[in-house]
Amino acid sequence: MVNRRDFLTSLAAFSAVAPLGMPEMAHAFSVPPACLVDGPAPPLPDRNLYMQNEDAFWAALRNQFLIPKDEVFLNNGTVGSSPYPVLKGVFDSYLDTERMAQDDPEQYPIWGYEAYASYRDALAQFIGATRDQIAMTRNATESNNYIANGLELKPGDEVLMSDQEHPGGEQPWNLRAKRYGIVVKKFEVPKPPKNAAEILNRINDAITPRTRIIFVSHITTVTGVVLPVKEIAALARSKGIISALDGAHVTGMMRLNVNDIGCDLYTSSPHKWLQAPKGSGFLYLRDEAIMNKLWNTIATHGWDEPNLKAERFQHIGSSNVPMLAGLQAAIDFANWIGMERIEKRHHELADYIYAEMIKRGAESWTSPDPALRCAIVTVNVAPAKMPDLEYWMWKQHKIRIRGGAPHKIRLSTPYYLQKGDIQRFLQKFDSYKQA
Ligand SMILES: Cc1ncc(COP(=O)(O)O)c(C=O)c1O
């Protein structure tokens, strides 16, 4: 393990050779996360504290995150923040793998050619799948691209998606449409949807005899609505249509059981709500029928070996084992807290901010039906304009929200947020409106 003196000595050596014009990098090296190189991370709270005082439990967990205490981070929907146990998983793995002392002389710290069974098992168990059903990828975008580029489709075949897909979900299909003549069709998700039936009816009405795939987000990026995915998957199946879900936001936000959903394909980015390292994602394939329909679009050793099952989609060439160790640490951390507790907390914080924004007269795009929302609330706050309000919040008050022109704000409520943080945001919002 690197101790602080060795670390700083190497820093001095680095600074001596660092060219002028690199002050930011030198600065980054001069502030090592001391608890990682020098001693233990802040202690975890007693798990039983939750039973006595939930708020005290969550306040103690907040110490595991590097986000400064005077910052309010309401944009976990774009990217999460890896806490100390996750960083430790990554750094310990670097310190181990970079010794180049692997047992097997043919083994190196790269993961783009191997099964990495223990990492896949941990992830599979966490999402209600089996090892053979999942490939570890870099993010939802990569997994979505595998799907859009790898399925056999003829010109004129249709993919049906919502009007709220993220570019990382929609654009792969647009590319396929432009290059090969498939057709992208969209249904509109009401803003806000009153209930699940309203959404299902719109999907049902938009299906045509040429619909081959229904591709939708499980939780959309535009409004954070939780779509009724089990019913969508069943509807698709009943009509012989492939269902592919973009669950970028779901892993770590809500309990997830992909086999229970019943979809054919599922993708995600655990770097968001599972607080896993950036660059961790997955692709789920339900069964051999769908595995055999999906071509690899990145090919190296193993692409033509169906017996590898989903593993063949994680053969991408040299990549990064410490990231997998960090993903595993993120899973362990979420399991240690308990996904039930996390999901409940996500709901409570979002319900609170939702109710407060409604009281303030905001126009909601978040559903009044609690089943269609979790930890993302989206409202419109005219006449406040974006990005003005977003910049004012951040530059003047260290509060990060996600703005969208002209008046939209998307508010994410990760479990590590404190109620006091939300109150601070609300106070500042009120003062902005009065100014
Ligand atoms: C629904 C959805 N899909 C895909 C993405 C892209 O995620 P990534 O950049 O991790 O691939 C996002 C990001 O916000 C998203 O919300």
Coordinates of N, CA, C and O in Angstrom, one line a residue, residues 262-408:
G262 N -39.2 -9.3 -17.9 CA -39.7 -10.1 -19.1 C -39.3 -9.5 -20.4 O -39.8 -9.9 -21.5
C263 N -38.4 -8.5 -20.4 CA -38.0 -7.9 -21.7 C -37.0 -8.8 -22.4 O -36.4 -9.7 -21.7
D264 N -36.7 -8.5 -23.7 CA -35.7 -9.3 -24.4 C -34.3 -8.8 -24.1 O -33.3 -9.5 -24.0
L265 N -34.2 -7.4 -24.1 CA -32.9 -6.8 -23.9 C -32.9 -5.7 -22.9 O -34.0 -5.0 -22.9
Y266 N -31.9 -5.4 -22.2 CA -31.9 -4.4 -21.2 C -30.5 -3.8 -21.1 O -29.5 -4.5 -21.2
T267 N -30.4 -2.5 -21.0 CA -29.1 -1.8 -20.9 C -29.1 -0.9 -19.7 O -30.1 -0.4 -19.2
S268 N -27.9 -0.6 -19.2 CA -27.8 0.3 -18.0 C -26.4 1.0 -17.9 O -25.5 0.5 -18.4
S269 N -26.4 2.0 -17.0 CA -25.2 2.7 -16.7 C -25.1 2.9 -15.2 O -25.5 3.9 -14.6
P270 N -24.6 1.8 -14.5 CA -24.5 1.9 -13.0 C -23.7 3.1 -12.5 O -23.6 3.3 -11.3
H271 N -23.0 3.8 -13.4 CA -22.2 4.9 -12.9 C -23.1 6.1 -12.4 O -22.7 7.0 -11.7
K272 N -24.4 5.9 -12.7 CA -25.4 7.0 -12.3 C -25.8 6.6 -10.8 O -25.2 7.0 -9.9
W273 N -26.8 5.9 -10.7 CA -27.5 5.7 -9.4 C -26.8 4.7 -8.5 O -27.1 4.7 -7.3
L274 N -26.0 3.8 -9.0 CA -25.3 2.8 -8.2 C -24.0 3.5 -7.7 O -23.3 2.9 -6.9
Q275 N -23.7 4.6 -8.2 CA -22.5 5.4 -7.8 C -21.3 4.5 -8.1 O -20.2 4.6 -7.4
A276 N -21.3 3.8 -9.2 CA -20.2 2.9 -9.6 C -19.2 3.8 -10.4 O -19.5 4.9 -10.7
P277 N -18.0 3.3 -10.7 CA -17.1 4.1 -11.4 C -17.6 4.4 -12.8 O -18.4 3.7 -13.4
K278 N -17.2 5.6 -13.3 CA -17.6 5.9 -14.7 C -17.0 4.9 -15.6 O -15.8 4.5 -15.4
G279 N -17.7 4.6 -16.6 CA -17.2 3.5 -17.6 C -17.7 2.1 -17.2 O -17.0 1.2 -17.5
S280 N -18.8 2.1 -16.4 CA -19.3 0.7 -16.1 C -20.7 0.7 -16.6 O -21.6 1.5 -16.2
G281 N -21.0 -0.3 -17.4 CA -22.4 -0.5 -17.9 C -22.6 -2.0 -18.2 O -21.8 -2.8 -17.9
F282 N -23.8 -2.3 -18.6 CA -24.1 -3.7 -19.0 C -25.1 -3.8 -20.0 O -25.9 -2.9 -20.3
L283 N -25.1 -5.0 -20.7 CA -26.1 -5.4 -21.7 C -26.7 -6.7 -21.2 O -25.9 -7.6 -20.9
Y284 N -28.0 -6.8 -21.1 CA -28.6 -8.0 -20.7 C -29.4 -8.6 -21.9 O -30.0 -7.9 -22.7
L285 N -29.2 -9.9 -22.1 CA -30.0 -10.6 -23.2 C -30.7 -11.8 -22.6 O -30.1 -12.6 -21.9
R286 N -32.0 -11.8 -22.8 CA -32.9 -12.7 -22.0 C -32.6 -14.2 -22.2 O -32.4 -14.9 -21.3
D287 N -32.5 -14.6 -23.5 CA -32.3 -16.0 -23.7 C -31.6 -16.3 -25.0 O -31.2 -15.3 -25.8
E288 N -31.4 -17.5 -25.3 CA -30.5 -17.9 -26.5 C -31.2 -17.4 -27.8 O -30.5 -17.1 -28.8
A289 N -32.5 -17.4 -27.8 CA -33.2 -16.9 -29.0 C -32.8 -15.5 -29.4 O -32.4 -15.2 -30.5
I290 N -32.7 -14.6 -28.4 CA -32.3 -13.2 -28.7 C -30.8 -13.1 -28.9 O -30.3 -12.4 -29.7
M291 N -30.0 -13.9 -28.1 CA -28.6 -13.9 -28.3 C -28.2 -14.3 -29.7 O -27.3 -13.7 -30.3
N292 N -28.9 -15.3 -30.2 CA -28.6 -15.7 -31.6 C -29.0 -14.8 -32.6 O -28.5 -14.8 -33.8
K293 N -29.9 -13.9 -32.3 CA -30.4 -12.9 -33.3 C -29.5 -11.6 -33.3 O -29.6 -10.8 -34.2
L294 N -28.6 -11.5 -32.3 CA -27.8 -10.2 -32.2 C -26.4 -10.5 -32.6 O -25.7 -11.3 -32.0
W295 N -26.0 -9.8 -33.7 CA -24.7 -9.9 -34.2 C -23.8 -9.0 -33.3 O -24.2 -8.0 -32.8
N296 N -22.5 -9.4 -33.1 CA -21.5 -8.5 -32.5 C -21.2 -7.4 -33.5 O -21.2 -7.6 -34.7
T297 N -21.0 -6.2 -33.0 CA -20.6 -5.2 -33.9 C -19.2 -4.7 -33.5 O -18.6 -3.8 -34.1
I298 N -18.7 -5.2 -32.4 CA -17.2 -5.1 -32.1 C -16.7 -6.5 -32.1 O -17.2 -7.3 -31.4
A299 N -15.7 -6.8 -33.0 CA -15.3 -8.1 -33.1 C -13.8 -8.3 -32.8 O -13.0 -7.6 -33.3
T300 N -13.6 -9.3 -31.9 CA -12.2 -9.7 -31.6 C -12.4 -11.2 -31.3 O -13.4 -11.8 -31.6
H301 N -11.4 -11.8 -30.7 CA -11.5 -13.2 -30.3 C -12.9 -13.5 -29.6 O -13.3 -12.8 -28.7
G302 N -13.5 -14.5 -30.1 CA -14.7 -15.0 -29.4 C -16.1 -14.5 -30.0 O -17.1 -15.0 -29.6
W303 N -16.0 -13.6 -31.0 CA -17.3 -13.1 -31.5 C -18.2 -14.1 -32.1 O -19.4 -14.0 -32.0
D304 N -17.5 -15.2 -32.6 CA -18.3 -16.2 -33.4 C -18.4 -17.5 -32.5 O -18.5 -18.6 -33.1
E305 N -18.4 -17.3 -31.2 CA -18.5 -18.5 -30.4 C -19.8 -18.4 -29.5 O -19.8 -17.8 -28.5
P306 N -20.9 -18.9 -30.1 CA -22.2 -18.8 -29.4 C -22.2 -19.4 -28.0 O -22.9 -18.9 -27.1
N307 N -21.3 -20.4 -27.8 CA -21.3 -21.0 -26.4 C -20.8 -20.0 -25.4 O -21.1 -20.2 -24.2
L308 N -20.2 -18.9 -25.8 CA -19.9 -17.9 -24.8 C -21.1 -17.1 -24.3 O -21.0 -16.3 -23.3
K309 N -22.2 -17.3 -24.9 CA -23.4 -16.6 -24.6 C -23.2 -15.1 -24.5 O -22.5 -14.5 -25.4
A310 N -23.7 -14.4 -23.5 CA -23.6 -12.9 -23.5 C -22.1 -12.4 -23.4 O -21.8 -11.3 -23.8
E311 N -21.3 -13.3 -22.9 CA -19.9 -12.9 -22.7 C -19.3 -12.4 -24.0 O -18.4 -11.5 -24.0
R312 N -19.7 -12.9 -25.1 CA -19.1 -12.4 -26.4 C -19.2 -10.9 -26.6 O -18.4 -10.3 -27.3
F313 N -20.2 -10.3 -26.0 CA -20.4 -8.9 -26.2 C -19.5 -8.1 -25.3 O -19.5 -6.8 -25.3
Q314 N -18.8 -8.7 -24.4 CA -17.8 -7.9 -23.6 C -16.4 -8.1 -24.0 O -15.5 -7.6 -23.4
H315 N -16.2 -8.8 -25.1 CA -14.9 -9.0 -25.7 C -14.7 -7.7 -26.6 O -15.1 -7.7 -27.8
I316 N -14.0 -6.7 -26.0 CA -13.8 -5.5 -26.8 C -12.4 -5.1 -26.9 O -12.1 -3.9 -27.3
G317 N -11.5 -5.9 -26.6 CA -10.1 -5.5 -26.6 C -9.7 -5.0 -25.2 O -10.5 -4.9 -24.3
S318 N -8.4 -4.6 -25.1 CA -7.9 -4.2 -23.8 C -8.8 -3.1 -23.1 O -9.2 -2.2 -23.7
S319 N -9.0 -3.3 -21.8 CA -9.8 -2.4 -21.1 C -9.4 -2.3 -19.6 O -8.2 -2.5 -19.4
N320 N -10.3 -2.2 -18.7 CA -9.9 -1.7 -17.4 C -10.5 -2.6 -16.2 O -11.6 -2.4 -15.9
V321 N -9.6 -3.5 -15.7 CA -10.1 -4.3 -14.6 C -10.5 -3.5 -13.3 O -11.5 -3.8 -12.7
P322 N -9.7 -2.5 -12.9 CA -10.0 -1.8 -11.6 C -11.4 -1.2 -11.7 O -12.1 -1.1 -10.7
M323 N -11.9 -0.9 -12.9 CA -13.3 -0.4 -13.0 C -14.3 -1.5 -12.6 O -15.3 -1.2 -11.9
L324 N -14.0 -2.7 -12.9 CA -14.9 -3.8 -12.5 C -14.8 -4.0 -11.0 O -15.8 -4.3 -10.4
A325 N -13.6 -3.9 -10.5 CA -13.5 -4.0 -9.0 C -14.3 -2.9 -8.3 O -15.0 -3.1 -7.3
G326 N -14.3 -1.7 -8.9 CA -15.1 -0.6 -8.4 C -16.6 -0.9 -8.5 O -17.4 -0.6 -7.6
L327 N -17.0 -1.5 -9.6 CA -18.4 -1.8 -9.8 C -18.8 -2.8 -8.7 O -19.9 -2.7 -8.1
Q328 N -18.0 -3.8 -8.5 CA -18.3 -4.8 -7.5 C -18.4 -4.1 -6.1 O -19.3 -4.4 -5.3
A329 N -17.5 -3.2 -5.8 CA -17.5 -2.5 -4.5 C -18.8 -1.7 -4.4 O -19.4 -1.6 -3.3
A330 N -19.3 -1.1 -5.5 CA -20.5 -0.3 -5.5 C -21.7 -1.2 -5.3 O -22.7 -0.9 -4.5
I331 N -21.7 -2.4 -5.8 CA -22.8 -3.4 -5.5 C -22.7 -3.8 -4.1 O -23.8 -3.8 -3.4
D332 N -21.5 -4.1 -3.6 CA -21.4 -4.5 -2.1 C -21.9 -3.3 -1.2 O -22.6 -3.6 -0.2
F333 N -21.6 -2.1 -1.6 CA -22.0 -1.0 -0.8 C -23.5 -0.8 -0.8 O -24.2 -0.6 0.2
A334 N -24.1 -0.9 -2.0 CA -25.6 -0.8 -2.1 C -26.3 -2.0 -1.3 O -27.3 -1.8 -0.6
N335 N -25.7 -3.2 -1.4 CA -26.3 -4.3 -0.7 C -26.1 -4.1 0.8 O -27.0 -4.5 1.6
W336 N -25.0 -3.5 1.2 CA -24.8 -3.3 2.7 C -25.8 -2.3 3.2 O -26.4 -2.5 4.2
I337 N -26.1 -1.2 2.4 CA -27.1 -0.3 2.8 C -28.5 -1.0 2.8 O -29.3 -0.9 3.7
G338 N -28.7 -1.7 1.7 CA -30.0 -2.3 1.4 C -30.8 -1.6 0.4 O -31.1 -0.4 0.5
M339 N -31.0 -2.2 -0.8 CA -31.7 -1.6 -1.9 C -33.1 -1.2 -1.5 O -33.7 -0.2 -2.0
E340 N -33.7 -1.9 -0.5 CA -35.1 -1.5 -0.1 C -35.0 -0.1 0.6 O -35.8 0.8 0.3
R341 N -34.0 0.1 1.5 CA -33.9 1.3 2.2 C -33.5 2.5 1.1 O -34.1 3.6 1.2
I342 N -32.7 2.1 0.2 CA -32.3 3.1 -0.8 C -33.5 3.6 -1.6 O -33.7 4.8 -1.8
E343 N -34.2 2.6 -2.1 CA -35.4 3.0 -2.9 C -36.4 3.8 -2.1 O -37.0 4.8 -2.6
K344 N -36.6 3.4 -0.9 CA -37.6 4.2 0.0 C -37.1 5.6 0.2 O -37.8 6.6 0.0
R345 N -35.8 5.7 0.4 CA -35.2 7.1 0.6 C -35.3 7.9 -0.7 O -35.7 9.1 -0.6
H346 N -35.0 7.3 -1.8 CA -35.2 8.0 -3.1 C -36.6 8.5 -3.2 O -36.8 9.7 -3.6
H347 N -37.6 7.7 -3.0 CA -39.0 8.1 -3.1 C -39.3 9.3 -2.2 O -39.9 10.3 -2.6
E348 N -38.9 9.1 -0.9 CA -39.2 10.1 0.1 C -38.7 11.5 -0.3 O -39.4 12.5 -0.2
L349 N -37.4 11.5 -0.7 CA -36.8 12.8 -1.0 C -37.4 13.4 -2.2 O -37.7 14.6 -2.3
A350 N -37.7 12.6 -3.2 CA -38.3 13.1 -4.4 C -39.7 13.6 -4.1 O -40.2 14.6 -4.6
D351 N -40.5 12.8 -3.3 CA -41.8 13.2 -3.0 C -41.8 14.6 -2.3 O -42.7 15.4 -2.5
Y352 N -40.9 14.7 -1.4 CA -40.8 16.0 -0.7 C -40.5 17.2 -1.6 O -41.2 18.2 -1.6
I353 N -39.5 17.0 -2.5 CA -39.2 18.2 -3.4 C -40.3 18.4 -4.4 O -40.6 19.5 -4.8
Y354 N -41.0 17.3 -4.8 CA -42.1 17.4 -5.7 C -43.2 18.2 -5.1 O -43.7 19.2 -5.7
A355 N -43.6 17.9 -3.9 CA -44.7 18.6 -3.2 C -44.3 20.0 -3.0 O -45.2 20.9 -3.2
E356 N -43.1 20.3 -2.6 CA -42.7 21.7 -2.4 C -42.7 22.5 -3.7 O -43.1 23.7 -3.7
M357 N -42.3 21.9 -4.8 CA -42.3 22.6 -6.1 C -43.8 22.9 -6.5 O -44.1 23.9 -7.1
I358 N -44.6 21.9 -6.3 CA -46.1 22.1 -6.6 C -46.6 23.2 -5.8 O -47.4 24.1 -6.4
K359 N -46.3 23.3 -4.5 CA -46.8 24.4 -3.6 C -46.4 25.7 -4.2 O -47.0 26.7 -4.0
R360 N -45.2 25.7 -4.9 CA -44.7 27.0 -5.4 C -45.2 27.3 -6.8 O -44.7 28.2 -7.5
G361 N -46.2 26.5 -7.2 CA -46.9 26.8 -8.5 C -46.1 26.3 -9.7 O -46.5 26.7 -10.8
A362 N -45.1 25.4 -9.5 CA -44.4 24.9 -10.7 C -45.4 24.0 -11.5 O -46.2 23.3 -11.0
E363 N -45.1 24.0 -12.8 CA -45.9 23.1 -13.7 C -45.2 21.7 -13.8 O -44.0 21.7 -14.2
S364 N -45.8 20.7 -13.4 CA -45.1 19.4 -13.2 C -45.1 18.6 -14.5 O -46.2 18.4 -15.1
W365 N -44.0 18.0 -14.8 CA -43.9 16.9 -15.8 C -43.8 15.6 -15.1 O -43.6 14.5 -15.8
T366 N -43.7 15.6 -13.8 CA -43.6 14.4 -13.0 C -45.0 13.9 -12.7 O -45.9 14.7 -12.4
S367 N -45.2 12.6 -12.9 CA -46.6 12.0 -12.7 C -47.1 12.2 -11.3 O -46.3 11.9 -10.3
P368 N -48.4 12.5 -11.2 CA -49.0 12.4 -9.8 C -49.1 11.0 -9.3 O -49.3 10.8 -8.1
D369 N -48.9 10.0 -10.2 CA -49.0 8.6 -9.8 C -47.6 8.2 -9.2 O -46.7 8.1 -10.0
P370 N -47.5 7.9 -7.9 CA -46.2 7.5 -7.3 C -45.5 6.3 -8.0 O -44.3 6.2 -8.0
A371 N -46.3 5.5 -8.7 CA -45.7 4.3 -9.3 C -44.9 4.7 -10.6 O -44.1 4.0 -11.1
L372 N -45.2 5.9 -11.1 CA -44.5 6.4 -12.3 C -43.4 7.4 -12.0 O -43.0 8.2 -12.8
R373 N -42.9 7.4 -10.7 CA -41.8 8.3 -10.4 C -41.0 7.6 -9.3 O -41.4 6.7 -8.6
C374 N -39.7 8.0 -9.3 CA -38.9 7.5 -8.2 C -38.0 8.6 -7.6 O -38.4 9.3 -6.7
A375 N -36.8 8.8 -8.2 CA -35.9 9.8 -7.6 C -35.6 11.0 -8.5 O -34.5 11.6 -8.4
I376 N -36.4 11.2 -9.6 CA -36.2 12.3 -10.4 C -37.5 13.1 -10.5 O -38.6 12.5 -10.8
V377 N -37.5 14.4 -10.3 CA -38.6 15.3 -10.4 C -38.3 16.3 -11.5 O -37.3 16.9 -11.4
T378 N -39.3 16.5 -12.4 CA -39.1 17.5 -13.4 C -40.2 18.5 -13.4 O -41.4 18.1 -13.5
V379 N -39.9 19.7 -13.3 CA -40.9 20.8 -13.3 C -40.5 22.0 -14.2 O -39.3 22.1 -14.5
N380 N -41.5 22.7 -14.5 CA -41.2 24.0 -15.3 C -41.5 25.2 -14.4 O -42.6 25.2 -13.7
V381 N -40.6 26.1 -14.4 CA -40.7 27.2 -13.4 C -40.7 28.6 -14.0 O -40.0 29.5 -13.5
A382 N -41.5 28.7 -15.1 CA -41.6 30.0 -15.7 C -42.0 31.0 -14.7 O -42.8 30.7 -13.8
P383 N -41.6 32.3 -14.8 CA -40.8 32.8 -15.9 C -39.3 32.6 -15.7 O -38.5 33.1 -16.6
A384 N -38.8 31.9 -14.7 CA -37.4 31.7 -14.6 C -36.9 31.0 -15.8 O -37.5 30.1 -16.3
K385 N -35.7 31.5 -16.3 CA -35.2 31.0 -17.6 C -34.0 30.1 -17.4 O -33.2 30.4 -16.5
M386 N -33.9 29.1 -18.2 CA -32.7 28.3 -18.2 C -31.8 28.7 -19.4 O -32.4 29.0 -20.5
P387 N -30.5 28.8 -19.4 CA -29.7 28.3 -18.2 C -29.5 29.3 -17.1 O -28.7 29.0 -16.2
D388 N -30.1 30.4 -17.1 CA -29.8 31.5 -16.2 C -29.9 31.0 -14.7 O -29.0 31.1 -13.9
L389 N -31.1 30.4 -14.4 CA -31.3 29.9 -13.1 C -30.3 28.8 -12.7 O -29.7 28.8 -11.6
E390 N -30.0 27.9 -13.7 CA -29.0 26.9 -13.4 C -27.6 27.4 -13.0 O -27.0 27.0 -12.1
Y391 N -27.2 28.4 -13.8 CA -25.9 29.1 -13.5 C -25.9 29.8 -12.2 O -25.0 29.8 -11.5
W392 N -27.0 30.5 -12.0 CA -27.1 31.3 -10.7 C -27.0 30.4 -9.5 O -26.3 30.6 -8.6
M393 N -27.7 29.3 -9.6 CA -27.7 28.3 -8.5 C -26.3 27.8 -8.2 O -25.9 27.7 -7.1
W394 N -25.6 27.5 -9.3 CA -24.3 26.9 -9.2 C -23.2 28.0 -8.8 O -22.5 27.8 -7.8
K395 N -23.2 29.0 -9.6 CA -22.2 30.0 -9.4 C -22.3 30.8 -8.1 O -21.4 31.1 -7.4
Q396 N -23.6 31.1 -7.7 CA -23.8 31.9 -6.5 C -23.9 31.0 -5.2 O -23.6 31.5 -4.2
H397 N -24.5 29.8 -5.4 CA -24.9 29.1 -4.2 C -24.4 27.6 -4.2 O -24.9 26.9 -3.3
K398 N -23.6 27.2 -5.1 CA -23.1 25.8 -5.1 C -24.2 24.8 -5.1 O -24.1 23.8 -4.3
I399 N -25.2 25.1 -5.8 CA -26.3 24.1 -6.0 C -26.4 23.7 -7.4 O -26.5 24.5 -8.3
R400 N -26.2 22.4 -7.7 CA -26.2 21.9 -9.1 C -27.6 21.3 -9.4 O -28.0 20.3 -8.9
I401 N -28.3 21.9 -10.4 CA -29.5 21.4 -10.9 C -29.3 21.1 -12.4 O -28.3 21.6 -12.9
R402 N -30.2 20.4 -13.0 CA -30.2 20.3 -14.5 C -31.2 21.1 -15.1 O -32.4 20.9 -14.8
G403 N -30.8 22.0 -15.9 CA -31.8 22.9 -16.5 C -32.1 22.5 -18.0 O -31.3 21.8 -18.6
G404 N -33.2 22.9 -18.5 CA -33.5 22.7 -19.9 C -34.3 23.9 -20.4 O -35.3 24.3 -19.7
A405 N -34.0 24.4 -21.6 CA -34.7 25.6 -22.1 C -36.1 25.2 -22.4 O -36.4 24.1 -22.8
P406 N -37.1 26.1 -22.2 CA -36.9 27.4 -21.6 C -37.0 27.5 -20.1 O -36.3 28.3 -19.5
H407 N -37.8 26.6 -19.5 CA -38.1 26.8 -18.1 C -38.0 25.6 -17.2 O -38.4 25.5 -16.1
K408 N -37.4 24.5 -17.8 CA -37.4 23.2 -17.1 C -36.3 23.0 -16.1 O -35.1 23.4 -16.4

